[in-house]
Short mmCIF file of C-alpha atoms and ligand atoms in Angstrom, two decimals:
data_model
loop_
_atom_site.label_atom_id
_atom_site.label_comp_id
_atom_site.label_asym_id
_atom_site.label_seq_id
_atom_site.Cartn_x
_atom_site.Cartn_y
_atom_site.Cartn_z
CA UNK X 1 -34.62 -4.16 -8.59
CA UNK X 2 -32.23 -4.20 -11.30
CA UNK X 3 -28.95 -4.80 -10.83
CA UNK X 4 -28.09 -8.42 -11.86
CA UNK X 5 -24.36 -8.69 -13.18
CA UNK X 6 -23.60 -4.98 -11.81
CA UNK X 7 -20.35 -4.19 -10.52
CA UNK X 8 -20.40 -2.82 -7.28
CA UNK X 9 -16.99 -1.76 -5.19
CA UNK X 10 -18.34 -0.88 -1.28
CA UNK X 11 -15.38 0.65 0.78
CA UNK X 12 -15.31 -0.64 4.02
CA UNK X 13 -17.22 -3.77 3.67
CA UNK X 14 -15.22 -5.64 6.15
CA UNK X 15 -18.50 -4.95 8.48
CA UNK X 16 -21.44 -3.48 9.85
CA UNK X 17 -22.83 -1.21 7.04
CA UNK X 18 -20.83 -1.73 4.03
CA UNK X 19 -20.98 -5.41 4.76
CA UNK X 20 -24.75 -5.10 4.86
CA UNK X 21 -24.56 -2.89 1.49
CA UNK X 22 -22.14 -5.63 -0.04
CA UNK X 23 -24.72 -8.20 0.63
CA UNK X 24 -28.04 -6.46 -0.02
CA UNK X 25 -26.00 -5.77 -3.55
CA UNK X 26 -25.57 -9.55 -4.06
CA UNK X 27 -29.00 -10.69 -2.97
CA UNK X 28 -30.37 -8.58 -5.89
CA UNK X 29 -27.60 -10.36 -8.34
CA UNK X 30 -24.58 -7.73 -8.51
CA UNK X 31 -21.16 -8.82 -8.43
CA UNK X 32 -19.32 -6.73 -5.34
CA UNK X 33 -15.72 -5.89 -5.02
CA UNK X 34 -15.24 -6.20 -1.20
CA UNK X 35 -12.58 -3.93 0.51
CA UNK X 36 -10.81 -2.86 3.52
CA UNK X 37 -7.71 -2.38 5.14
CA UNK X 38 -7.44 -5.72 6.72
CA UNK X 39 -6.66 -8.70 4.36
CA UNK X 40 -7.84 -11.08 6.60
CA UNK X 41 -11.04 -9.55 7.19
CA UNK X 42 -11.47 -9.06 3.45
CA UNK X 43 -10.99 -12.76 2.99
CA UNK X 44 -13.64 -13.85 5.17
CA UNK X 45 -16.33 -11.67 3.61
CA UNK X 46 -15.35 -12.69 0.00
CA UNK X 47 -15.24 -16.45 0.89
CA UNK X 48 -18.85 -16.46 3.13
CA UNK X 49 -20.67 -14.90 -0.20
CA UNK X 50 -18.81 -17.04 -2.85
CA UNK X 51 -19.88 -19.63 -0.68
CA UNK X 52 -23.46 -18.38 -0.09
CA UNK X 53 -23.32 -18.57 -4.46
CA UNK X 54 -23.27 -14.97 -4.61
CA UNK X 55 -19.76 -13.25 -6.76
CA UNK X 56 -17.38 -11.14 -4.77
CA UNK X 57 -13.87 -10.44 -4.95
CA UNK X 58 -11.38 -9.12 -2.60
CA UNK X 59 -9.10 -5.91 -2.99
CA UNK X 60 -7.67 -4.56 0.42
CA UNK X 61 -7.29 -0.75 0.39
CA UNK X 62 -6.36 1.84 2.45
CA UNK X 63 -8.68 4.60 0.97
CA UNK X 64 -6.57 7.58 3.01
CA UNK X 65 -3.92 6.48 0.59
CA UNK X 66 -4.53 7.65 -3.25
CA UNK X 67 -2.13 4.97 -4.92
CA UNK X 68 -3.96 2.16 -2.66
CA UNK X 69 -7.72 3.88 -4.64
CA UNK X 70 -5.98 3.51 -7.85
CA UNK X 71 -5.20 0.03 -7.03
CA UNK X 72 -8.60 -0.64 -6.30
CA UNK X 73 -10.16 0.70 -9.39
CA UNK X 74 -7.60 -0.76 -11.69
CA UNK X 75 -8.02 -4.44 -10.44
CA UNK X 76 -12.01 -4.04 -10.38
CA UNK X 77 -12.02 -3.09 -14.58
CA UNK X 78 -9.27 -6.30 -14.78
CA UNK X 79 -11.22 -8.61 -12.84
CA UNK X 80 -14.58 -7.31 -14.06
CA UNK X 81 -13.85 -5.30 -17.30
CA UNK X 82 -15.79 -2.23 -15.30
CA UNK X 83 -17.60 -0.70 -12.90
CA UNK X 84 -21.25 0.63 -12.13
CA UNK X 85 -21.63 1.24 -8.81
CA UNK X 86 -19.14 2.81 -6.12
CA UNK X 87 -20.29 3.00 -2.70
CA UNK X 88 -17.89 5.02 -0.62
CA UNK X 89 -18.57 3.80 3.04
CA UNK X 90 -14.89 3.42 4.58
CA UNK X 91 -15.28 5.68 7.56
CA UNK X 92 -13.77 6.59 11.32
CA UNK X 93 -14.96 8.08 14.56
CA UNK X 94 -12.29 9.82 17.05
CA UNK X 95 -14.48 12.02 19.18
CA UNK X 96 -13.43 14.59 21.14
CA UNK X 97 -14.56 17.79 22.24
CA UNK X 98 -12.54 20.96 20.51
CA UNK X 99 -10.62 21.81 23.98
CA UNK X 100 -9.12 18.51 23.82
CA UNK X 101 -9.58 17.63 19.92
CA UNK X 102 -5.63 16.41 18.85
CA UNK X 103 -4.48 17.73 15.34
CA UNK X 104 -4.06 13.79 15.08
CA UNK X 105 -7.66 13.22 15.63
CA UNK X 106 -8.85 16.15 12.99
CA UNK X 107 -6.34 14.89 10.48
CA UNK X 108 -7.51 11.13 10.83
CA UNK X 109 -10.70 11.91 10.01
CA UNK X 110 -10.73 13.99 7.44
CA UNK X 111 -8.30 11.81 5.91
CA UNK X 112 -10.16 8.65 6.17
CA UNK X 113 -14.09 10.10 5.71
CA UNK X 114 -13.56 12.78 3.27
CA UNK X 115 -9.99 12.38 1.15
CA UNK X 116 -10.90 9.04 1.08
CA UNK X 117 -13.58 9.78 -0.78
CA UNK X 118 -12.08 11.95 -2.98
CA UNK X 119 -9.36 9.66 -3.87
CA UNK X 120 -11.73 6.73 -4.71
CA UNK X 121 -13.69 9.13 -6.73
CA UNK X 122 -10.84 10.79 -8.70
CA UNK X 123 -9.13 7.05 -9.47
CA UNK X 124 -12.70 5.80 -10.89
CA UNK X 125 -13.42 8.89 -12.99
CA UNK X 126 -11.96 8.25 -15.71
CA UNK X 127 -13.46 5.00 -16.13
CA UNK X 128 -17.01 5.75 -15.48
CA UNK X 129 -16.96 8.76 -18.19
CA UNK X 130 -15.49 6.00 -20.65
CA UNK X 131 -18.39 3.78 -20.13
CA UNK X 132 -20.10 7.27 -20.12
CA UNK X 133 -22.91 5.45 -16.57
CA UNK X 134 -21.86 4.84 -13.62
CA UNK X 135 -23.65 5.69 -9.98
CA UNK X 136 -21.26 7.19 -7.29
CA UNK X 137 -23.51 7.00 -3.31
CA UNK X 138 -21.77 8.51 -0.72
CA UNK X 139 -22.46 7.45 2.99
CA UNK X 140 -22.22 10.55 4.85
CA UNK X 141 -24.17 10.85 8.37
CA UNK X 142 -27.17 13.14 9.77
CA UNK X 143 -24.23 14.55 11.98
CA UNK X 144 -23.02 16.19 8.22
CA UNK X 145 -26.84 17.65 8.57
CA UNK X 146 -27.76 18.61 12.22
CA UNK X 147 -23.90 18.75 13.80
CA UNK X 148 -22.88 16.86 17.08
CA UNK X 149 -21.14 18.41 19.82
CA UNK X 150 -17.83 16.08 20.68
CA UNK X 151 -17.93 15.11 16.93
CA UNK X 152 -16.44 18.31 15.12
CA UNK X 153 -13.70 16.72 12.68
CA UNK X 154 -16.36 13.98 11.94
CA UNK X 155 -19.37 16.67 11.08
CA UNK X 156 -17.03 18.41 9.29
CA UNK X 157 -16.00 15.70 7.16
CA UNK X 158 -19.59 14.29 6.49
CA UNK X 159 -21.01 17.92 5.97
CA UNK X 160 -17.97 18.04 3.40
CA UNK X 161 -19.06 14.80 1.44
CA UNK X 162 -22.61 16.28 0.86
CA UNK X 163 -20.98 19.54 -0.76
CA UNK X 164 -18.47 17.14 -2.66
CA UNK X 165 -21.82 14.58 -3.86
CA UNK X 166 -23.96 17.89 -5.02
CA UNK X 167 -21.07 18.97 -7.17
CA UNK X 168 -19.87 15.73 -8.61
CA UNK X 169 -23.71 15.25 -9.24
CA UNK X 170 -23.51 18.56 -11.50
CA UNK X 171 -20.11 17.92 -13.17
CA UNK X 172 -20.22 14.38 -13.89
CA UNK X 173 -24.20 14.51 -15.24
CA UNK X 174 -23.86 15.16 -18.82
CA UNK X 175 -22.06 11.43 -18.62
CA UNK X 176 -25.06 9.59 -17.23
CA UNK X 177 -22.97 9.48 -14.07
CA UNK X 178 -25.61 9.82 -10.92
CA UNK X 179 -24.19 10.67 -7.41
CA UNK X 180 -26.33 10.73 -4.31
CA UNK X 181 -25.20 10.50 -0.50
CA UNK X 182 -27.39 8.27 1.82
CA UNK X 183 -26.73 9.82 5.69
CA UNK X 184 -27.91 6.96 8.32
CA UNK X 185 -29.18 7.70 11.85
CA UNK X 186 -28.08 5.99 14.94
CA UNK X 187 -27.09 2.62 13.58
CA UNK X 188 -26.44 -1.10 15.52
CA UNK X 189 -22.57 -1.28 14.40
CA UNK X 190 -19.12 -1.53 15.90
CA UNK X 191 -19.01 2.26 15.79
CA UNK X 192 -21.75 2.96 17.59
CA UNK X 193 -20.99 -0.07 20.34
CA UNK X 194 -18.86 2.17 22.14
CA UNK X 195 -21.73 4.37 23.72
CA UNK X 196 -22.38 4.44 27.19
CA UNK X 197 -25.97 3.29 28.24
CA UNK X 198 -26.98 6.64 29.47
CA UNK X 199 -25.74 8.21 25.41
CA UNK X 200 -27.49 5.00 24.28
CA UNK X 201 -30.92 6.15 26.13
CA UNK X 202 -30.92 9.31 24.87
CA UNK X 203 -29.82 8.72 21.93
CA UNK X 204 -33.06 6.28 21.29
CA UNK X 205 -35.42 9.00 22.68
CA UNK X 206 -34.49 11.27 19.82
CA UNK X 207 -35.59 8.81 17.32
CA UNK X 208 -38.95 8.74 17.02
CA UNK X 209 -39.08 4.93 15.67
CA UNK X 210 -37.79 4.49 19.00
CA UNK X 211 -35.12 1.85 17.60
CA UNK X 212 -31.58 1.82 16.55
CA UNK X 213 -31.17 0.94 12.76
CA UNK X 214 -29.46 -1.44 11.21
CA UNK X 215 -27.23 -1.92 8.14
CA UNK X 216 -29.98 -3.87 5.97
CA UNK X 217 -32.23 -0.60 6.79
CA UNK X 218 -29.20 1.31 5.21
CA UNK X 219 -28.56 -1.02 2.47
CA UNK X 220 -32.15 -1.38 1.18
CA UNK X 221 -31.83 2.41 0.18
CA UNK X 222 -28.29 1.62 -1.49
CA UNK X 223 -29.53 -1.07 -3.69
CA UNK X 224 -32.25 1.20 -4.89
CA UNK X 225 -29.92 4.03 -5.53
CA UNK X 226 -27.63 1.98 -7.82
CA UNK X 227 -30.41 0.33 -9.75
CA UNK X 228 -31.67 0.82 -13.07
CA UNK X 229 -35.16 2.16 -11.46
CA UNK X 230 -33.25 5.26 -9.53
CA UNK X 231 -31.96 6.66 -12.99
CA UNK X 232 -33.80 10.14 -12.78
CA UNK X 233 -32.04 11.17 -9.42
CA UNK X 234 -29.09 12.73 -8.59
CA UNK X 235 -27.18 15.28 -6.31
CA UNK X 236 -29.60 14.41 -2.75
CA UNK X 237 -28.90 13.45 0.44
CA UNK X 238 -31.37 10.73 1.77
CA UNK X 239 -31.77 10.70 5.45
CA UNK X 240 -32.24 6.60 7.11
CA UNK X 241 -32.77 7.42 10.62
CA UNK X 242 -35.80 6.33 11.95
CA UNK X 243 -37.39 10.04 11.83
CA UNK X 244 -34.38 11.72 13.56
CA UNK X 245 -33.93 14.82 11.79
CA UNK X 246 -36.89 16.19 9.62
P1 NDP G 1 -17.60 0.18 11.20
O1 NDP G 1 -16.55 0.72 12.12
O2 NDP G 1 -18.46 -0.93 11.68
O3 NDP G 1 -16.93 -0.28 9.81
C1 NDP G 1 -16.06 0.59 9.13
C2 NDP G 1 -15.53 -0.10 7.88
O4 NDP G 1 -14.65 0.83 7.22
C3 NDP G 1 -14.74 -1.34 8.16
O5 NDP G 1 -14.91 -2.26 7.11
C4 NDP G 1 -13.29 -0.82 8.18
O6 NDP G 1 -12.38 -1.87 7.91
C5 NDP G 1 -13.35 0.22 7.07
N1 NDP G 1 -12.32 1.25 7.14
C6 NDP G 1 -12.00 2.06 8.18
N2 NDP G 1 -10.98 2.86 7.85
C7 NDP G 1 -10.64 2.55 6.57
C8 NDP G 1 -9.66 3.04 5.65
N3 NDP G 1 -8.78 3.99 6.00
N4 NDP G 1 -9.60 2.47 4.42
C9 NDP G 1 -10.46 1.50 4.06
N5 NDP G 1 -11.41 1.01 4.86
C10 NDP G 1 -11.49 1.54 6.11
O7 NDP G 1 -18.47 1.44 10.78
P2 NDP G 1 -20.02 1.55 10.35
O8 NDP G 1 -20.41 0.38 9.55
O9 NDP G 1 -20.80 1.93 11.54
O10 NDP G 1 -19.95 2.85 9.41
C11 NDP G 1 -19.87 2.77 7.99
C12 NDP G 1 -20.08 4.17 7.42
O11 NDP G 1 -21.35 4.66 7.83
C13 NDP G 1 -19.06 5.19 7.90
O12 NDP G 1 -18.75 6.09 6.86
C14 NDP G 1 -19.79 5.92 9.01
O13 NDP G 1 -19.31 7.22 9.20
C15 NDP G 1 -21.20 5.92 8.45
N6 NDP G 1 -22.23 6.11 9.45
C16 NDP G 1 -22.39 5.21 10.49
C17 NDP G 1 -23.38 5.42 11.43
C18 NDP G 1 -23.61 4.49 12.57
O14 NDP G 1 -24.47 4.82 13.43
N7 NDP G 1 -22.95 3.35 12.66
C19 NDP G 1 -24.27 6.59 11.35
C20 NDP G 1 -24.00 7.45 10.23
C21 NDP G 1 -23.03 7.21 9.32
P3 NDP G 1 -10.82 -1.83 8.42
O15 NDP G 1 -10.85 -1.19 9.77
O16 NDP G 1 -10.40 -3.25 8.43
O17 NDP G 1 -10.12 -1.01 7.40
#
């Protein structure tokens, strides 16, 4: 695939899938921009691919807050000079069901999952209708597709990303700007850790690969996405889930 020397910014690739994005990116030769809200965290990813001979740098960013998006966009085009890819990953559980669902919970959410979004977007507009390319993938989740009871403020924020990736897709396409969402399944992270063994079981029986995924399975579909051979798609929603929903 084709994506030597491409800029790539993944939020939230401190771990589990946007680290394995980040590093899928820079096995096929792109240079990443690795952030987070955790400098330390940052650091450590940054300094195990420099050291691994790949190129990434390190901008911490809290992508709920818009000034911290513009941060991370600016310092990308001065380190870099620009941007190709941006792969909006940053993203929170707080599960609940709606009897007991706290404003707090709903707010963090959609805050963190779908503003964030937004303001990562809206800060690296401007620059990617400049350069007049750019590719903009979304993670959303099959929960945006199918729902999830406990999981209303999360659906609703991952159903809202697919509505805000179709439209982008139509506005931003007479720039050669391509924006697609990728929605995983049930995958091996610290998110999904949490689950009881029973959730765990029954989880695995609705997957008809009969295995959790992992990031690289997510990744693989990223890298394609942002390369030159994925330049006649835009504005869908690809499903990695081992079968889950179809
Ligand atoms: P993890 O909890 O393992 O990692 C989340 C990443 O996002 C971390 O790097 C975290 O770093 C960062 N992050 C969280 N909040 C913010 C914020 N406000 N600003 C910037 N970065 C933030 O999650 P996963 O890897 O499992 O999930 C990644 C994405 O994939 C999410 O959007 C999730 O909804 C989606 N997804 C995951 C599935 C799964 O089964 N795991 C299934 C479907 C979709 P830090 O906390 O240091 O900021």
């Amino acid at each position: 695939m084709h994506l030597k020397d491409k800029v790539a910014i993944v939020t939230g690739s401190t771990r589990g899938i946007g680290k394995a994005i980040a590093e899928e990116l820079v096995a096929h030769g792109a240079q990443v921009v690795i952030s987070g809200r955790n400098v330390n965290t940052v650091a450590a990813v940054v300094e195990t691919i420099n050291n691994n001979g790949g190129t990434a740098f390190g901008i911490p960013a809290d992508v709920r807050d818009s000034e911290d998006a513009k941060k991370l966009i600016t310092k990308t085009v001065e380190q870099f000079g620009r941007i190709d890819v941006l792969v909006n990953n940053a993203g929170i559980t707080r599960d609940n069901l709606i009897m007991r669902m706290s404003e707090e919970e709903w707010d963090e959410v959609i805050q963190t999952n779908l503003k964030g979004v937004y303001n990562c977007v809206r800060a690296a507009a401007k620059t990617f209708m400049k350069q007049r390319q750019g590719r903009i993938i979304n993670i959303t989740s099959v929960v945006g597709i199918m729902g999830n009871a406990g999981q209303v403020n999360y659906a609703a924020s991952k159903a809202g990303i697919i509505g805000l990736t179709k439209s982008l897709a139509r506005e931003l396409s007479a720039r050669n700007i391509l924006v697609n969402a990728v929605a995983p399944g049930f995958i091996d992270t610290d998110m999904t850790a949490e689950l009881s063994e029973s959730a765990r079981a029954g989880l695995l029986n609705s997957i008809p690969l009969k295995r959790l995924g992992t990031g690289k399975d997510v990744a693989g579909l990223v890298s394609f996405l942002a390369s030159d051979e994925a330049s006649y798609i835009t504005g869908q929603v690809f499903n990695v889930d081992g079968g889950m929903v179809m």
